PDB file of C-alpha atoms in Angstrom:
ATOM      1  CA  UNK A  19      -0.091  -0.080   0.007  1.00  0.00           C
ATOM      2  CA  UNK A  20       2.109   2.862  -1.369  1.00  0.00           C
ATOM      3  CA  UNK A  21       0.652   6.307   0.088  1.00  0.00           C
ATOM      4  CA  UNK A  22       1.413   9.205  -2.437  1.00  0.00           C
ATOM      5  CA  UNK A  23      -1.882  11.059  -0.994  1.00  0.00           C
ATOM      6  CA  UNK A  24      -4.611  10.517   0.939  1.00  0.00           C
ATOM      7  CA  UNK A  25      -8.513  10.560   0.156  1.00  0.00           C
ATOM      8  CA  UNK A  26      -8.921  11.643   3.530  1.00  0.00           C
ATOM      9  CA  UNK A  27      -7.106  14.790   3.199  1.00  0.00           C
ATOM     10  CA  UNK A  28      -8.835  15.117  -0.338  1.00  0.00           C
ATOM     11  CA  UNK A  29     -12.211  14.604   1.032  1.00  0.00           C
ATOM     12  CA  UNK A  30     -11.747  17.032   3.650  1.00  0.00           C
ATOM     13  CA  UNK A  31     -10.745  19.451   1.051  1.00  0.00           C
ATOM     14  CA  UNK A  32     -13.727  18.582  -0.987  1.00  0.00           C
ATOM     15  CA  UNK A  33     -16.147  19.139   1.810  1.00  0.00           C
ATOM     16  CA  UNK A  34     -14.668  22.582   2.565  1.00  0.00           C
ATOM     17  CA  UNK A  35     -14.849  23.706  -1.009  1.00  0.00           C
ATOM     18  CA  UNK A  36     -18.775  22.159  -1.385  1.00  0.00           C
ATOM     19  CA  UNK A  37     -19.486  24.528   1.985  1.00  0.00           C
ATOM     20  CA  UNK A  38     -18.171  27.485   0.127  1.00  0.00           C
ATOM     21  CA  UNK A  39     -19.995  26.523  -2.890  1.00  0.00           C
ATOM     22  CA  UNK A  40     -23.117  26.516  -0.817  1.00  0.00           C
ATOM     23  CA  UNK A  41     -22.678  29.738   0.689  1.00  0.00           C
ATOM     24  CA  UNK A  42     -22.314  31.377  -2.868  1.00  0.00           C
ATOM     25  CA  UNK A  43     -25.435  29.649  -3.830  1.00  0.00           C
ATOM     26  CA  UNK A  44     -27.322  30.620  -0.737  1.00  0.00           C
ATOM     27  CA  UNK A  45     -26.316  34.347  -1.373  1.00  0.00           C
ATOM     28  CA  UNK A  46     -27.873  34.109  -4.811  1.00  0.00           C
ATOM     29  CA  UNK A  47     -24.363  34.866  -6.248  1.00  0.00           C
ATOM     30  CA  UNK A  48     -22.652  33.324  -9.436  1.00  0.00           C
ATOM     31  CA  UNK A  49     -18.931  32.561  -9.441  1.00  0.00           C
ATOM     32  CA  UNK A  50     -18.344  35.621 -11.229  1.00  0.00           C
ATOM     33  CA  UNK A  51     -20.412  37.596  -9.074  1.00  0.00           C
ATOM     34  CA  UNK A  52     -18.169  36.610  -5.884  1.00  0.00           C
ATOM     35  CA  UNK A  53     -14.943  37.012  -7.902  1.00  0.00           C
ATOM     36  CA  UNK A  54     -15.937  40.637  -8.726  1.00  0.00           C
ATOM     37  CA  UNK A  55     -16.916  41.257  -4.897  1.00  0.00           C
ATOM     38  CA  UNK A  56     -13.585  39.658  -3.625  1.00  0.00           C
ATOM     39  CA  UNK A  57     -11.687  41.095  -6.508  1.00  0.00           C
ATOM     40  CA  UNK A  58      -9.871  38.224  -7.826  1.00  0.00           C
ATOM     41  CA  UNK A  59     -10.267  36.360 -10.960  1.00  0.00           C
ATOM     42  CA  UNK A  60     -13.357  34.016 -11.915  1.00  0.00           C
ATOM     43  CA  UNK A  61     -11.129  31.217 -12.637  1.00  0.00           C
ATOM     44  CA  UNK A  62      -9.873  31.332  -8.694  1.00  0.00           C
ATOM     45  CA  UNK A  63     -13.604  31.113  -7.345  1.00  0.00           C
ATOM     46  CA  UNK A  64     -14.127  28.178  -9.712  1.00  0.00           C
ATOM     47  CA  UNK A  65     -10.885  26.189  -8.499  1.00  0.00           C
ATOM     48  CA  UNK A  66     -11.516  27.001  -5.225  1.00  0.00           C
ATOM     49  CA  UNK A  67     -15.188  25.559  -5.609  1.00  0.00           C
ATOM     50  CA  UNK A  68     -13.949  22.552  -7.210  1.00  0.00           C
ATOM     51  CA  UNK A  69     -11.335  21.904  -4.604  1.00  0.00           C
ATOM     52  CA  UNK A  70      -8.348  22.084  -7.239  1.00  0.00           C
ATOM     53  CA  UNK A  71      -7.074  25.021  -5.402  1.00  0.00           C
ATOM     54  CA  UNK A  72      -7.003  25.372  -1.525  1.00  0.00           C
ATOM     55  CA  UNK A  73      -8.312  28.867  -0.086  1.00  0.00           C
ATOM     56  CA  UNK A  74      -6.484  30.590   2.129  1.00  0.00           C
ATOM     57  CA  UNK A  75      -7.549  31.865   5.582  1.00  0.00           C
ATOM     58  CA  UNK A  76      -7.694  35.402   3.878  1.00  0.00           C
ATOM     59  CA  UNK A  77      -9.816  33.872   0.788  1.00  0.00           C
ATOM     60  CA  UNK A  78     -12.556  32.343   3.406  1.00  0.00           C
ATOM     61  CA  UNK A  79     -12.664  35.772   4.928  1.00  0.00           C
ATOM     62  CA  UNK A  80     -13.291  37.338   1.752  1.00  0.00           C
ATOM     63  CA  UNK A  81     -15.588  34.656   0.735  1.00  0.00           C
ATOM     64  CA  UNK A  82     -17.531  34.678   3.801  1.00  0.00           C
ATOM     65  CA  UNK A  83     -18.041  38.535   3.813  1.00  0.00           C
ATOM     66  CA  UNK A  84     -18.969  38.581  -0.011  1.00  0.00           C
ATOM     67  CA  UNK A  85     -21.777  35.971   0.945  1.00  0.00           C
ATOM     68  CA  UNK A  86     -23.026  37.673   4.019  1.00  0.00           C
ATOM     69  CA  UNK A  87     -22.013  35.081   6.185  1.00  0.00           C
ATOM     70  CA  UNK A  88     -19.246  36.340   8.495  1.00  0.00           C
ATOM     71  CA  UNK A  89     -20.512  34.407  11.203  1.00  0.00           C
ATOM     72  CA  UNK A  90     -19.354  31.058   9.437  1.00  0.00           C
ATOM     73  CA  UNK A  91     -15.780  32.496   9.065  1.00  0.00           C
ATOM     74  CA  UNK A  92     -14.369  30.897  11.780  1.00  0.00           C
ATOM     75  CA  UNK A  93     -15.636  27.617  11.661  1.00  0.00           C
ATOM     76  CA  UNK A  94     -14.664  27.198   7.802  1.00  0.00           C
ATOM     77  CA  UNK A  95     -11.143  28.521   8.927  1.00  0.00           C
ATOM     78  CA  UNK A  96     -10.977  25.648  11.430  1.00  0.00           C
ATOM     79  CA  UNK A  97     -12.401  23.346   8.606  1.00  0.00           C
ATOM     80  CA  UNK A  98      -9.204  24.520   6.528  1.00  0.00           C
ATOM     81  CA  UNK A  99      -6.660  23.735   9.470  1.00  0.00           C
ATOM     82  CA  UNK A 100      -8.127  20.318   9.752  1.00  0.00           C
ATOM     83  CA  UNK A 101      -7.773  19.587   6.355  1.00  0.00           C
ATOM     84  CA  UNK A 102      -4.141  21.046   6.313  1.00  0.00           C
ATOM     85  CA  UNK A 103      -3.238  18.950   9.160  1.00  0.00           C
ATOM     86  CA  UNK A 104      -3.831  15.870   7.874  1.00  0.00           C
ATOM     87  CA  UNK A 105      -0.223  16.037   6.134  1.00  0.00           C
ATOM     88  CA  UNK A 106       2.389  17.829   7.637  1.00  0.00           C
ATOM     89  CA  UNK A 107       5.795  17.643   6.200  1.00  0.00           C
ATOM     90  CA  UNK A 108       8.529  16.986   8.452  1.00  0.00           C
ATOM     91  CA  UNK A 109      10.198  20.404   8.529  1.00  0.00           C
ATOM     92  CA  UNK A 110       6.892  21.938   9.602  1.00  0.00           C
ATOM     93  CA  UNK A 111       6.159  19.243  12.161  1.00  0.00           C
ATOM     94  CA  UNK A 112       9.627  19.656  13.656  1.00  0.00           C
ATOM     95  CA  UNK A 113      10.473  23.320  13.419  1.00  0.00           C
ATOM     96  CA  UNK A 114      10.513  23.782  17.103  1.00  0.00           C
ATOM     97  CA  UNK A 115      12.488  20.454  17.515  1.00  0.00           C
ATOM     98  CA  UNK A 116      12.108  17.059  18.427  1.00  0.00           C
ATOM     99  CA  UNK A 117      11.043  17.218  21.716  1.00  0.00           C
ATOM    100  CA  UNK A 118       7.751  19.236  20.831  1.00  0.00           C
ATOM    101  CA  UNK A 119       7.000  16.800  18.092  1.00  0.00           C
ATOM    102  CA  UNK A 120       7.292  13.959  20.686  1.00  0.00           C
ATOM    103  CA  UNK A 121       5.125  15.381  23.254  1.00  0.00           C
ATOM    104  CA  UNK A 122       2.397  16.631  20.628  1.00  0.00           C
ATOM    105  CA  UNK A 123       1.377  12.953  19.829  1.00  0.00           C
ATOM    106  CA  UNK A 124       1.077  12.106  23.869  1.00  0.00           C
ATOM    107  CA  UNK A 125      -2.603  13.099  24.094  1.00  0.00           C
ATOM    108  CA  UNK A 126      -3.229  10.589  21.110  1.00  0.00           C
ATOM    109  CA  UNK A 127      -1.454   7.793  23.011  1.00  0.00           C
ATOM    110  CA  UNK A 128      -3.604   8.707  26.386  1.00  0.00           C
ATOM    111  CA  UNK A 129      -6.897   8.251  24.693  1.00  0.00           C
ATOM    112  CA  UNK A 130      -6.335   5.254  22.795  1.00  0.00           C
ATOM    113  CA  UNK A 131      -7.122   1.813  24.390  1.00  0.00           C
ATOM    114  CA  UNK A 132      -5.974  -0.536  21.496  1.00  0.00           C
ATOM    115  CA  UNK A 133      -2.803  -0.119  19.562  1.00  0.00           C
ATOM    116  CA  UNK A 134      -1.372  -1.682  16.472  1.00  0.00           C
ATOM    117  CA  UNK A 135       1.830  -0.682  14.650  1.00  0.00           C
ATOM    118  CA  UNK A 136       3.444  -2.093  11.920  1.00  0.00           C
ATOM    119  CA  UNK A 137       7.217  -1.299  11.079  1.00  0.00           C
ATOM    120  CA  UNK A 138       9.290  -2.263   8.018  1.00  0.00           C
ATOM    121  CA  UNK A 139      12.036   0.546   8.649  1.00  0.00           C
ATOM    122  CA  UNK A 140      13.004   0.709  12.493  1.00  0.00           C
ATOM    123  CA  UNK A 141      11.692  -0.742  15.628  1.00  0.00           C
ATOM    124  CA  UNK A 142       8.319   1.042  16.790  1.00  0.00           C
ATOM    125  CA  UNK A 143       9.004   3.874  19.181  1.00  0.00           C
ATOM    126  CA  UNK A 144       6.828   2.579  21.938  1.00  0.00           C
ATOM    127  CA  UNK A 145       8.973  -0.600  22.554  1.00  0.00           C
ATOM    128  CA  UNK A 146      12.387   1.173  21.694  1.00  0.00           C
ATOM    129  CA  UNK A 147      15.174   0.794  24.267  1.00  0.00           C
ATOM    130  CA  UNK A 148      16.685   4.618  25.116  1.00  0.00           C
ATOM    131  CA  UNK A 149      19.921   4.042  23.617  1.00  0.00           C
ATOM    132  CA  UNK A 150      18.182   3.006  20.397  1.00  0.00           C
ATOM    133  CA  UNK A 151      15.883   5.967  20.452  1.00  0.00           C
ATOM    134  CA  UNK A 152      18.734   8.296  21.231  1.00  0.00           C
ATOM    135  CA  UNK A 153      20.683   6.950  18.179  1.00  0.00           C
ATOM    136  CA  UNK A 154      17.590   7.280  15.768  1.00  0.00           C
ATOM    137  CA  UNK A 155      16.399  10.830  17.038  1.00  0.00           C
ATOM    138  CA  UNK A 156      20.455  11.921  16.780  1.00  0.00           C
ATOM    139  CA  UNK A 157      20.144  10.561  13.103  1.00  0.00           C
ATOM    140  CA  UNK A 158      17.101  12.344  12.490  1.00  0.00           C
ATOM    141  CA  UNK A 159      18.335  15.728  13.923  1.00  0.00           C
ATOM    142  CA  UNK A 160      21.610  15.686  11.923  1.00  0.00           C
ATOM    143  CA  UNK A 161      19.945  14.675   8.636  1.00  0.00           C
ATOM    144  CA  UNK A 162      17.248  17.380   8.683  1.00  0.00           C
ATOM    145  CA  UNK A 163      19.559  20.064  10.368  1.00  0.00           C
ATOM    146  CA  UNK A 164      17.252  20.553  13.339  1.00  0.00           C
ATOM    147  CA  UNK A 165      17.948  22.176  16.632  1.00  0.00           C
ATOM    148  CA  UNK A 166      19.967  19.589  19.085  1.00  0.00           C
ATOM    149  CA  UNK A 167      17.330  19.056  21.791  1.00  0.00           C
ATOM    150  CA  UNK A 168      17.915  15.143  21.129  1.00  0.00           C
ATOM    151  CA  UNK A 169      18.189  14.575  24.788  1.00  0.00           C
ATOM    152  CA  UNK A 170      14.780  16.208  25.738  1.00  0.00           C
ATOM    153  CA  UNK A 171      13.277  14.521  22.907  1.00  0.00           C
ATOM    154  CA  UNK A 172      14.312  11.088  24.187  1.00  0.00           C
ATOM    155  CA  UNK A 173      13.013  11.796  27.635  1.00  0.00           C
ATOM    156  CA  UNK A 174       9.630  12.693  26.130  1.00  0.00           C
ATOM    157  CA  UNK A 175       9.605   9.643  23.855  1.00  0.00           C
ATOM    158  CA  UNK A 176      10.381   7.336  27.320  1.00  0.00           C
ATOM    159  CA  UNK A 177       7.626   9.072  29.355  1.00  0.00           C
ATOM    160  CA  UNK A 178       5.051   8.274  26.499  1.00  0.00           C
ATOM    161  CA  UNK A 179       6.227   4.815  27.280  1.00  0.00           C
ATOM    162  CA  UNK A 180       4.322   4.300  30.435  1.00  0.00           C
ATOM    163  CA  UNK A 181       1.193   3.840  28.517  1.00  0.00           C
ATOM    164  CA  UNK A 182       2.848   0.720  27.343  1.00  0.00           C
ATOM    165  CA  UNK A 183       2.306  -0.713  31.136  1.00  0.00           C
ATOM    166  CA  UNK A 184      -1.319   0.398  31.496  1.00  0.00           C
ATOM    167  CA  UNK A 185      -3.610  -2.710  32.140  1.00  0.00           C
ATOM    168  CA  UNK A 186      -6.673  -0.964  30.409  1.00  0.00           C
ATOM    169  CA  UNK A 187      -4.534  -0.656  26.869  1.00  0.00           C
ATOM    170  CA  UNK A 188      -3.861  -3.185  24.354  1.00  0.00           C
ATOM    171  CA  UNK A 189      -0.941  -3.366  21.840  1.00  0.00           C
ATOM    172  CA  UNK A 190      -0.040  -5.372  18.870  1.00  0.00           C
ATOM    173  CA  UNK A 191       3.174  -4.830  17.367  1.00  0.00           C
ATOM    174  CA  UNK A 192       4.282  -6.240  14.010  1.00  0.00           C
ATOM    175  CA  UNK A 193       7.661  -5.958  12.590  1.00  0.00           C
ATOM    176  CA  UNK A 194       9.571  -7.163   9.593  1.00  0.00           C
ATOM    177  CA  UNK A 195      12.362  -9.475  10.420  1.00  0.00           C
ATOM    178  CA  UNK A 196      14.819  -7.042   8.471  1.00  0.00           C
ATOM    179  CA  UNK A 197      14.037  -4.511  11.290  1.00  0.00           C
ATOM    180  CA  UNK A 198      15.957  -6.876  13.750  1.00  0.00           C
ATOM    181  CA  UNK A 199      18.911  -7.205  11.425  1.00  0.00           C
ATOM    182  CA  UNK A 200      19.656  -3.800  10.001  1.00  0.00           C
ATOM    183  CA  UNK A 201      19.539  -1.512  12.746  1.00  0.00           C
ATOM    184  CA  UNK A 202      21.199   1.677  13.770  1.00  0.00           C
ATOM    185  CA  UNK A 203      23.631   2.855  16.425  1.00  0.00           C
ATOM    186  CA  UNK A 204      25.884  -0.176  15.841  1.00  0.00           C
ATOM    187  CA  UNK A 205      26.185  -3.331  17.321  1.00  0.00           C
ATOM    188  CA  UNK A 206      26.191  -2.453  21.114  1.00  0.00           C
ATOM    189  CA  UNK A 207      22.927  -0.703  20.558  1.00  0.00           C
ATOM    190  CA  UNK A 208      21.087  -3.179  18.638  1.00  0.00           C
ATOM    191  CA  UNK A 209      22.249  -5.836  21.166  1.00  0.00           C
ATOM    192  CA  UNK A 210      20.348  -3.775  23.766  1.00  0.00           C
ATOM    193  CA  UNK A 211      17.440  -3.215  21.724  1.00  0.00           C
ATOM    194  CA  UNK A 212      17.007  -6.813  20.891  1.00  0.00           C
ATOM    195  CA  UNK A 213      17.290  -7.995  24.308  1.00  0.00           C
ATOM    196  CA  UNK A 214      14.532  -5.229  25.336  1.00  0.00           C
ATOM    197  CA  UNK A 215      12.307  -6.718  22.781  1.00  0.00           C
ATOM    198  CA  UNK A 216      12.517 -10.136  24.239  1.00  0.00           C
ATOM    199  CA  UNK A 217      11.772  -8.633  27.363  1.00  0.00           C
ATOM    200  CA  UNK A 218       8.586  -6.835  26.014  1.00  0.00           C
ATOM    201  CA  UNK A 219       7.394 -10.252  24.766  1.00  0.00           C
ATOM    202  CA  UNK A 220       6.531 -10.923  28.522  1.00  0.00           C
ATOM    203  CA  UNK A 221       4.284  -8.247  29.003  1.00  0.00           C
ATOM    204  CA  UNK A 222       0.484  -9.328  29.439  1.00  0.00           C
ATOM    205  CA  UNK A 223      -0.851  -6.682  27.328  1.00  0.00           C
ATOM    206  CA  UNK A 224       1.614  -6.744  24.221  1.00  0.00           C
ATOM    207  CA  UNK A 225       1.449  -9.038  21.143  1.00  0.00           C
ATOM    208  CA  UNK A 226       4.680  -8.808  19.268  1.00  0.00           C
ATOM    209  CA  UNK A 227       4.759 -10.328  15.898  1.00  0.00           C
ATOM    210  CA  UNK A 228       7.797 -10.981  13.526  1.00  0.00           C
ATOM    211  CA  UNK A 229       7.175 -11.251   9.805  1.00  0.00           C
ATOM    212  CA  UNK A 230      10.054 -13.492   8.680  1.00  0.00           C
ATOM    213  CA  UNK A 231      11.982 -13.236   5.648  1.00  0.00           C
ATOM    214  CA  UNK A 232      11.159 -15.633   2.713  1.00  0.00           C
ATOM    215  CA  UNK A 233      11.351 -15.772  -0.745  1.00  0.00           C
ATOM    216  CA  UNK A 234       7.695 -16.729  -1.634  1.00  0.00           C
ATOM    217  CA  UNK A 235       5.314 -14.493   0.396  1.00  0.00           C
ATOM    218  CA  UNK A 236       2.455 -13.004  -1.676  1.00  0.00           C
ATOM    219  CA  UNK A 237       1.836  -9.842   0.837  1.00  0.00           C
ATOM    220  CA  UNK A 238       4.859  -7.609   0.236  1.00  0.00           C
ATOM    221  CA  UNK A 239       6.062  -4.976   2.921  1.00  0.00           C
ATOM    222  CA  UNK A 240       4.114  -1.834   3.424  1.00  0.00           C
ATOM    223  CA  UNK A 241       5.012   1.552   4.830  1.00  0.00           C
ATOM    224  CA  UNK A 242       5.175   1.604   8.560  1.00  0.00           C
ATOM    225  CA  UNK A 243       1.987   2.685  10.334  1.00  0.00           C
ATOM    226  CA  UNK A 244      -0.276   2.960  13.384  1.00  0.00           C
ATOM    227  CA  UNK A 245      -3.721   2.470  13.990  1.00  0.00           C
ATOM    228  CA  UNK A 246      -5.388   4.061  16.973  1.00  0.00           C
ATOM    229  CA  UNK A 247      -8.352   2.229  17.966  1.00  0.00           C
ATOM    230  CA  UNK A 248     -10.286   2.520  14.887  1.00  0.00           C
ATOM    231  CA  UNK A 249     -10.497   6.551  14.982  1.00  0.00           C
ATOM    232  CA  UNK A 250      -7.110   7.240  12.995  1.00  0.00           C
ATOM    233  CA  UNK A 251      -4.097   5.960  11.237  1.00  0.00           C
ATOM    234  CA  UNK A 252      -0.436   7.743  11.389  1.00  0.00           C
ATOM    235  CA  UNK A 253       1.835   7.049   8.827  1.00  0.00           C
ATOM    236  CA  UNK A 254       5.589   8.230   8.605  1.00  0.00           C
ATOM    237  CA  UNK A 255       6.914   8.757   4.916  1.00  0.00           C
ATOM    238  CA  UNK A 256      10.002  10.168   3.714  1.00  0.00           C
ATOM    239  CA  UNK A 257       8.563  13.486   3.071  1.00  0.00           C
ATOM    240  CA  UNK A 258       6.246  14.039   5.944  1.00  0.00           C
ATOM    241  CA  UNK A 259       3.528  12.754   8.332  1.00  0.00           C
ATOM    242  CA  UNK A 260       0.174  11.663   7.440  1.00  0.00           C
ATOM    243  CA  UNK A 261      -3.061  11.314   9.229  1.00  0.00           C
ATOM    244  CA  UNK A 262      -5.949   9.327   7.984  1.00  0.00           C
ATOM    245  CA  UNK A 263      -9.666   9.456   9.681  1.00  0.00           C
ATOM    246  CA  UNK A 264     -11.425   8.785   6.672  1.00  0.00           C
ATOM    247  CA  UNK A 265     -13.425   5.438   8.034  1.00  0.00           C
ATOM    248  CA  UNK A 266     -12.882   3.388   4.526  1.00  0.00           C
ATOM    249  CA  UNK A 267      -9.177   4.011   4.488  1.00  0.00           C
ATOM    250  CA  UNK A 268      -8.839   3.252   8.470  1.00  0.00           C
ATOM    251  CA  UNK A 269     -10.425  -0.102   7.548  1.00  0.00           C
ATOM    252  CA  UNK A 270      -8.203  -0.647   4.537  1.00  0.00           C
ATOM    253  CA  UNK A 271      -4.891  -0.358   7.084  1.00  0.00           C
ATOM    254  CA  UNK A 272      -7.008  -2.664   9.589  1.00  0.00           C
ATOM    255  CA  UNK A 273      -7.201  -5.272   6.811  1.00  0.00           C
ATOM    256  CA  UNK A 274      -3.658  -4.787   5.808  1.00  0.00           C
ATOM    257  CA  UNK A 275      -2.554  -5.207   9.532  1.00  0.00           C
ATOM    258  CA  UNK A 276      -4.476  -8.231   9.876  1.00  0.00           C
ATOM    259  CA  UNK A 277      -3.098  -9.510   6.527  1.00  0.00           C
ATOM    260  CA  UNK A 278       0.801  -8.990   7.811  1.00  0.00           C
ATOM    261  CA  UNK A 279      -0.065 -10.345  11.416  1.00  0.00           C
ATOM    262  CA  UNK A 280      -1.314 -13.677   9.420  1.00  0.00           C
ATOM    263  CA  UNK A 281       2.308 -13.935   7.883  1.00  0.00           C
ATOM    264  CA  UNK A 282       3.832 -13.199  11.326  1.00  0.00           C
ATOM    265  CA  UNK A 283       5.334 -15.650  13.731  1.00  0.00           C
ATOM    266  CA  UNK A 284       4.761 -15.027  17.756  1.00  0.00           C
ATOM    267  CA  UNK A 285       6.134 -16.093  21.222  1.00  0.00           C
ATOM    268  CA  UNK A 286       8.637 -18.872  20.967  1.00  0.00           C
ATOM    269  CA  UNK A 287       9.109 -18.445  17.304  1.00  0.00           C
ATOM    270  CA  UNK A 288       9.408 -14.698  17.340  1.00  0.00           C
ATOM    271  CA  UNK A 289      11.902 -14.993  20.224  1.00  0.00           C
ATOM    272  CA  UNK A 290      13.842 -17.324  18.034  1.00  0.00           C
ATOM    273  CA  UNK A 291      14.160 -14.751  15.144  1.00  0.00           C
ATOM    274  CA  UNK A 292      14.989 -12.030  17.635  1.00  0.00           C
ATOM    275  CA  UNK A 293      17.872 -14.366  19.352  1.00  0.00           C
ATOM    276  CA  UNK A 294      19.198 -15.383  15.934  1.00  0.00           C
ATOM    277  CA  UNK A 295      19.605 -11.515  15.071  1.00  0.00           C
ATOM    278  CA  UNK A 296      21.163 -11.251  18.359  1.00  0.00           C
ATOM    279  CA  UNK A 297      23.540 -13.915  18.079  1.00  0.00           C
ATOM    280  CA  UNK A 298      24.430 -12.373  14.277  1.00  0.00           C
ATOM    281  CA  UNK A 299      25.774  -9.280  15.902  1.00  0.00           C
ATOM    282  CA  UNK A 300      28.410 -11.243  17.930  1.00  0.00           C
TER     283      UNK A 300
END
């Protein structure tokens, strides 16, 4: 499941465009009338109403004023922010540093009761050992040229991991076997991380599955993703952070998780793969 754009984000933009078009019709205005009142081209009105061009907050203010609907301005601007927030590039998300990016996700973790995480790149953050998290965030900080607040960001992620030990939450983690063998931070860090995974398997509210490397699998690896209850999916891509809330898309990721889970091994078989990766480091 390769993601280049999300229909969740597109549907949110489409819904906003339809609300703006409804305002225009309710005011008895044509696209040309609206353009003249706002002082822009007719084509701009058409592009906004057809969701081809997203409006700015100032465009929405002008639109509502032209339609005599100033009371709806703030609500429509809030809808715009929601649509914009579904896709956030890393530069925007981390502009204040990695610590804030870590802390911003804490409320989502606190209100979620059922977590499902699949990773084909790295060990998921909730089950990372501290040295592994430090190595991962240091690599991100250097690669993206961010302010160096790695120590504080690591502390924030470790604090977030406390929900892992709450009895009222359930976690299902899936990782590709390659995640165990192609790590970060060097042999010592990976050794500690693999040992941490072995201890995680023993938690009563945690399931850890490893999808073995094999030449005949029919379900190929996907981009890493998190499913929070059935409310939303978050996906970390090379270019940014995607939030999906459209129920049909959330269901697609739940189905993908189930398919990958069926390929995974658990318990003693998963520990054997982890131990094999650990032995390979020696």
